[in-house]
PDB file of C-alpha atoms in Angstrom:
ATOM      1  CA  UNK A 118     226.176 143.803-107.628  1.00  0.00           C
ATOM      2  CA  UNK A 119     228.021 143.434-104.290  1.00  0.00           C
ATOM      3  CA  UNK A 120     226.424 144.578-101.066  1.00  0.00           C
ATOM      4  CA  UNK A 121     228.463 147.651-100.087  1.00  0.00           C
ATOM      5  CA  UNK A 122     227.368 147.428 -96.443  1.00  0.00           C
ATOM      6  CA  UNK A 123     229.289 144.176 -96.056  1.00  0.00           C
ATOM      7  CA  UNK A 124     232.664 145.378 -97.352  1.00  0.00           C
ATOM      8  CA  UNK A 125     235.315 144.840 -94.707  1.00  0.00           C
ATOM      9  CA  UNK A 126     238.674 146.558 -94.973  1.00  0.00           C
ATOM     10  CA  UNK A 127     241.439 144.041 -95.622  1.00  0.00           C
ATOM     11  CA  UNK A 128     244.813 144.868 -94.108  1.00  0.00           C
ATOM     12  CA  UNK A 129     246.681 141.664 -94.873  1.00  0.00           C
ATOM     13  CA  UNK A 130     249.909 143.608 -95.320  1.00  0.00           C
ATOM     14  CA  UNK A 131     249.900 144.799 -91.701  1.00  0.00           C
ATOM     15  CA  UNK A 132     251.331 142.904 -88.749  1.00  0.00           C
ATOM     16  CA  UNK A 133     249.214 142.176 -85.664  1.00  0.00           C
ATOM     17  CA  UNK A 134     248.986 145.010 -83.123  1.00  0.00           C
ATOM     18  CA  UNK A 135     251.099 143.067 -80.579  1.00  0.00           C
ATOM     19  CA  UNK A 136     254.175 143.567 -82.800  1.00  0.00           C
ATOM     20  CA  UNK A 137     254.049 147.326 -82.130  1.00  0.00           C
ATOM     21  CA  UNK A 138     255.222 146.944 -78.497  1.00  0.00           C
ATOM     22  CA  UNK A 139     258.060 144.613 -79.492  1.00  0.00           C
ATOM     23  CA  UNK A 140     258.950 147.043 -82.266  1.00  0.00           C
ATOM     24  CA  UNK A 141     259.164 150.018 -79.920  1.00  0.00           C
ATOM     25  CA  UNK A 142     261.557 148.092 -77.656  1.00  0.00           C
ATOM     26  CA  UNK A 143     263.792 147.001 -80.565  1.00  0.00           C
ATOM     27  CA  UNK A 144     263.666 150.432 -82.227  1.00  0.00           C
ATOM     28  CA  UNK A 145     264.470 152.245 -78.971  1.00  0.00           C
ATOM     29  CA  UNK A 146     267.407 149.956 -78.199  1.00  0.00           C
ATOM     30  CA  UNK A 147     268.622 150.492 -81.781  1.00  0.00           C
ATOM     31  CA  UNK A 148     268.424 154.281 -81.481  1.00  0.00           C
ATOM     32  CA  UNK A 149     270.173 154.337 -78.087  1.00  0.00           C
ATOM     33  CA  UNK A 150     272.882 151.951 -79.329  1.00  0.00           C
ATOM     34  CA  UNK A 151     273.266 153.974 -82.523  1.00  0.00           C
ATOM     35  CA  UNK A 152     273.710 157.215 -80.590  1.00  0.00           C
ATOM     36  CA  UNK A 153     276.247 155.468 -78.359  1.00  0.00           C
ATOM     37  CA  UNK A 154     278.132 154.271 -81.435  1.00  0.00           C
ATOM     38  CA  UNK A 155     278.144 157.763 -82.977  1.00  0.00           C
ATOM     39  CA  UNK A 156     279.217 159.685 -79.881  1.00  0.00           C
ATOM     40  CA  UNK A 157     281.633 157.170 -78.354  1.00  0.00           C
ATOM     41  CA  UNK A 158     282.946 156.148 -81.794  1.00  0.00           C
ATOM     42  CA  UNK A 159     283.998 152.752 -80.495  1.00  0.00           C
ATOM     43  CA  UNK A 160     282.414 149.341 -80.806  1.00  0.00           C
ATOM     44  CA  UNK A 161     282.455 147.140 -77.677  1.00  0.00           C
ATOM     45  CA  UNK A 162     284.911 144.231 -77.993  1.00  0.00           C
ATOM     46  CA  UNK A 163     282.104 141.943 -76.832  1.00  0.00           C
ATOM     47  CA  UNK A 164     280.801 142.086 -80.416  1.00  0.00           C
ATOM     48  CA  UNK A 165     284.018 140.923 -82.113  1.00  0.00           C
ATOM     49  CA  UNK A 166     283.149 137.813 -84.106  1.00  0.00           C
ATOM     50  CA  UNK A 167     284.041 135.736 -87.117  1.00  0.00           C
ATOM     51  CA  UNK A 168     281.289 136.030 -89.709  1.00  0.00           C
ATOM     52  CA  UNK A 169     280.607 134.542 -93.112  1.00  0.00           C
ATOM     53  CA  UNK A 170     280.839 137.181 -95.844  1.00  0.00           C
ATOM     54  CA  UNK A 171     279.759 137.024 -99.471  1.00  0.00           C
ATOM     55  CA  UNK A 172     282.055 139.949-100.245  1.00  0.00           C
ATOM     56  CA  UNK A 173     284.831 141.698 -98.309  1.00  0.00           C
ATOM     57  CA  UNK A 174     286.705 144.603 -99.843  1.00  0.00           C
ATOM     58  CA  UNK A 175     289.530 145.629 -97.538  1.00  0.00           C
ATOM     59  CA  UNK A 176     290.836 149.212 -97.595  1.00  0.00           C
ATOM     60  CA  UNK A 177     289.242 150.298-100.879  1.00  0.00           C
ATOM     61  CA  UNK A 178     285.787 151.079-102.167  1.00  0.00           C
ATOM     62  CA  UNK A 179     286.459 149.440-105.541  1.00  0.00           C
ATOM     63  CA  UNK A 180     284.947 146.001-106.045  1.00  0.00           C
ATOM     64  CA  UNK A 181     287.332 143.717-107.879  1.00  0.00           C
ATOM     65  CA  UNK A 182     290.591 145.103-106.506  1.00  0.00           C
ATOM     66  CA  UNK A 183     293.300 142.731-105.296  1.00  0.00           C
ATOM     67  CA  UNK A 184     291.965 143.227-101.764  1.00  0.00           C
ATOM     68  CA  UNK A 185     288.545 141.793-102.601  1.00  0.00           C
ATOM     69  CA  UNK A 186     287.572 138.406-101.169  1.00  0.00           C
ATOM     70  CA  UNK A 187     284.458 136.409-101.995  1.00  0.00           C
ATOM     71  CA  UNK A 188     282.689 133.823 -99.799  1.00  0.00           C
ATOM     72  CA  UNK A 189     285.038 133.995 -96.850  1.00  0.00           C
ATOM     73  CA  UNK A 190     285.138 134.002 -93.078  1.00  0.00           C
ATOM     74  CA  UNK A 191     285.880 137.527 -91.877  1.00  0.00           C
ATOM     75  CA  UNK A 192     286.862 138.894 -88.466  1.00  0.00           C
ATOM     76  CA  UNK A 193     284.539 141.801 -87.734  1.00  0.00           C
ATOM     77  CA  UNK A 194     282.892 143.735 -84.928  1.00  0.00           C
ATOM     78  CA  UNK A 195     279.167 143.180 -85.518  1.00  0.00           C
ATOM     79  CA  UNK A 196     277.942 146.028 -83.267  1.00  0.00           C
ATOM     80  CA  UNK A 197     277.013 148.209 -86.274  1.00  0.00           C
ATOM     81  CA  UNK A 198     275.214 145.341 -87.980  1.00  0.00           C
ATOM     82  CA  UNK A 199     273.187 144.586 -84.843  1.00  0.00           C
ATOM     83  CA  UNK A 200     272.204 148.260 -84.536  1.00  0.00           C
ATOM     84  CA  UNK A 201     271.016 148.239 -88.163  1.00  0.00           C
ATOM     85  CA  UNK A 202     269.006 145.044 -87.619  1.00  0.00           C
ATOM     86  CA  UNK A 203     267.375 146.498 -84.463  1.00  0.00           C
ATOM     87  CA  UNK A 204     266.464 149.720 -86.285  1.00  0.00           C
ATOM     88  CA  UNK A 205     265.092 147.996 -89.373  1.00  0.00           C
ATOM     89  CA  UNK A 206     263.144 145.202 -87.657  1.00  0.00           C
ATOM     90  CA  UNK A 207     261.936 147.469 -84.838  1.00  0.00           C
ATOM     91  CA  UNK A 208     261.004 150.222 -87.291  1.00  0.00           C
ATOM     92  CA  UNK A 209     259.053 147.836 -89.522  1.00  0.00           C
ATOM     93  CA  UNK A 210     257.223 146.388 -86.502  1.00  0.00           C
ATOM     94  CA  UNK A 211     256.286 149.889 -85.291  1.00  0.00           C
ATOM     95  CA  UNK A 212     255.394 151.287 -88.694  1.00  0.00           C
ATOM     96  CA  UNK A 213     253.470 148.347 -90.099  1.00  0.00           C
ATOM     97  CA  UNK A 214     251.571 146.956 -87.127  1.00  0.00           C
ATOM     98  CA  UNK A 215     247.821 147.476 -87.007  1.00  0.00           C
ATOM     99  CA  UNK A 216     246.335 150.060 -84.701  1.00  0.00           C
ATOM    100  CA  UNK A 217     243.832 148.674 -82.191  1.00  0.00           C
ATOM    101  CA  UNK A 218     241.097 149.986 -84.471  1.00  0.00           C
ATOM    102  CA  UNK A 219     242.215 150.006 -88.107  1.00  0.00           C
ATOM    103  CA  UNK A 220     239.773 151.755 -90.412  1.00  0.00           C
ATOM    104  CA  UNK A 221     239.840 153.494 -93.797  1.00  0.00           C
ATOM    105  CA  UNK A 222     240.870 156.848 -92.322  1.00  0.00           C
ATOM    106  CA  UNK A 223     243.861 155.255 -90.539  1.00  0.00           C
ATOM    107  CA  UNK A 224     244.802 153.656 -93.884  1.00  0.00           C
ATOM    108  CA  UNK A 225     244.613 157.077 -95.523  1.00  0.00           C
ATOM    109  CA  UNK A 226     246.908 158.520 -92.832  1.00  0.00           C
ATOM    110  CA  UNK A 227     249.274 155.565 -93.394  1.00  0.00           C
ATOM    111  CA  UNK A 228     249.508 156.194 -97.144  1.00  0.00           C
ATOM    112  CA  UNK A 229     249.922 159.957 -96.741  1.00  0.00           C
ATOM    113  CA  UNK A 230     252.614 159.437 -94.113  1.00  0.00           C
ATOM    114  CA  UNK A 231     254.507 157.006 -96.326  1.00  0.00           C
ATOM    115  CA  UNK A 232     254.409 159.427 -99.261  1.00  0.00           C
ATOM    116  CA  UNK A 233     255.500 162.314 -97.022  1.00  0.00           C
ATOM    117  CA  UNK A 234     258.360 160.219 -95.570  1.00  0.00           C
ATOM    118  CA  UNK A 235     259.518 159.231 -99.058  1.00  0.00           C
ATOM    119  CA  UNK A 236     259.573 162.858-100.204  1.00  0.00           C
ATOM    120  CA  UNK A 237     261.549 163.933 -97.115  1.00  0.00           C
ATOM    121  CA  UNK A 238     263.994 161.056 -97.523  1.00  0.00           C
ATOM    122  CA  UNK A 239     264.763 161.908-101.142  1.00  0.00           C
ATOM    123  CA  UNK A 240     264.977 165.648-100.485  1.00  0.00           C
ATOM    124  CA  UNK A 241     267.697 164.905 -97.932  1.00  0.00           C
ATOM    125  CA  UNK A 242     269.417 162.602-100.429  1.00  0.00           C
ATOM    126  CA  UNK A 243     269.289 165.229-103.198  1.00  0.00           C
ATOM    127  CA  UNK A 244     270.699 167.894-100.869  1.00  0.00           C
ATOM    128  CA  UNK A 245     273.484 165.523 -99.847  1.00  0.00           C
ATOM    129  CA  UNK A 246     274.299 164.734-103.486  1.00  0.00           C
ATOM    130  CA  UNK A 247     274.556 168.448-104.234  1.00  0.00           C
ATOM    131  CA  UNK A 248     276.340 169.722-101.128  1.00  0.00           C
ATOM    132  CA  UNK A 249     278.125 166.890 -99.255  1.00  0.00           C
ATOM    133  CA  UNK A 250     281.268 165.092-100.409  1.00  0.00           C
ATOM    134  CA  UNK A 251     283.802 162.506 -99.301  1.00  0.00           C
ATOM    135  CA  UNK A 252     283.313 160.269 -96.286  1.00  0.00           C
ATOM    136  CA  UNK A 253     280.595 162.597 -94.942  1.00  0.00           C
ATOM    137  CA  UNK A 254     278.447 161.674 -97.956  1.00  0.00           C
ATOM    138  CA  UNK A 255     278.880 157.984 -97.104  1.00  0.00           C
ATOM    139  CA  UNK A 256     277.748 158.709 -93.517  1.00  0.00           C
ATOM    140  CA  UNK A 257     274.636 160.487 -94.782  1.00  0.00           C
ATOM    141  CA  UNK A 258     273.881 157.527 -97.065  1.00  0.00           C
ATOM    142  CA  UNK A 259     274.022 155.226 -94.048  1.00  0.00           C
ATOM    143  CA  UNK A 260     271.587 157.434 -92.103  1.00  0.00           C
ATOM    144  CA  UNK A 261     269.419 157.705 -95.212  1.00  0.00           C
ATOM    145  CA  UNK A 262     268.728 153.962 -95.030  1.00  0.00           C
ATOM    146  CA  UNK A 263     266.706 154.553 -91.871  1.00  0.00           C
ATOM    147  CA  UNK A 264     265.110 157.943 -92.472  1.00  0.00           C
ATOM    148  CA  UNK A 265     262.129 156.652 -94.475  1.00  0.00           C
ATOM    149  CA  UNK A 266     261.079 154.489 -91.516  1.00  0.00           C
ATOM    150  CA  UNK A 267     261.843 157.231 -88.982  1.00  0.00           C
ATOM    151  CA  UNK A 268     259.981 159.931 -90.917  1.00  0.00           C
ATOM    152  CA  UNK A 269     257.043 157.590 -91.481  1.00  0.00           C
ATOM    153  CA  UNK A 270     256.823 156.672 -87.785  1.00  0.00           C
ATOM    154  CA  UNK A 271     257.040 160.320 -86.701  1.00  0.00           C
ATOM    155  CA  UNK A 272     254.514 161.574 -89.279  1.00  0.00           C
ATOM    156  CA  UNK A 273     252.039 158.701 -88.811  1.00  0.00           C
ATOM    157  CA  UNK A 274     252.074 158.924 -85.015  1.00  0.00           C
ATOM    158  CA  UNK A 275     251.733 162.721 -85.110  1.00  0.00           C
ATOM    159  CA  UNK A 276     248.747 162.498 -87.479  1.00  0.00           C
ATOM    160  CA  UNK A 277     247.216 159.683 -85.406  1.00  0.00           C
ATOM    161  CA  UNK A 278     247.703 161.723 -82.215  1.00  0.00           C
ATOM    162  CA  UNK A 279     245.972 164.718 -83.819  1.00  0.00           C
ATOM    163  CA  UNK A 280     243.117 162.462 -84.987  1.00  0.00           C
ATOM    164  CA  UNK A 281     242.600 161.065 -81.482  1.00  0.00           C
ATOM    165  CA  UNK A 282     242.823 164.555 -79.964  1.00  0.00           C
ATOM    166  CA  UNK A 283     240.195 165.850 -82.416  1.00  0.00           C
ATOM    167  CA  UNK A 284     237.953 162.846 -81.726  1.00  0.00           C
ATOM    168  CA  UNK A 285     238.248 163.385 -77.949  1.00  0.00           C
ATOM    169  CA  UNK A 286     237.411 167.104 -78.291  1.00  0.00           C
ATOM    170  CA  UNK A 287     234.240 166.262 -80.229  1.00  0.00           C
ATOM    171  CA  UNK A 288     232.939 164.008 -77.464  1.00  0.00           C
TER     172      UNK A 288
END
């Protein structure tokens, strides 16, 4: 029978705590750049580049049309792609980096926050499927790629803040 006093919580799936600071920088730059892109509705010419593409479908949303090209070099402004990379990498670094002290209760908050974020994400998706059409639906689908991470980060940090506040009040 194992000695229960010697069980140490394994968090192999979490990144080191130092990634959290890097993540906040990347995530913040991604959010600011994303808001700029939305409100200005123009991508800076600095980001015009030739990129390798597995698939390019020009002017239509139907794969296999006469405008579809496979494995080609494509002229594109990569500003949107860079914003997405900043949001995803930064969000993962923030969401999945260890806290300074990572215990079972923090893990419980992590799991609850992830479940809560998933529910919120799919509620938004269901509402969009029912009530939003055309290009607006496509825009919501793009935002929906990031909402799980955003909801998780907001919910986890709020719950962690409340935990620390409660712990400080008890002292």
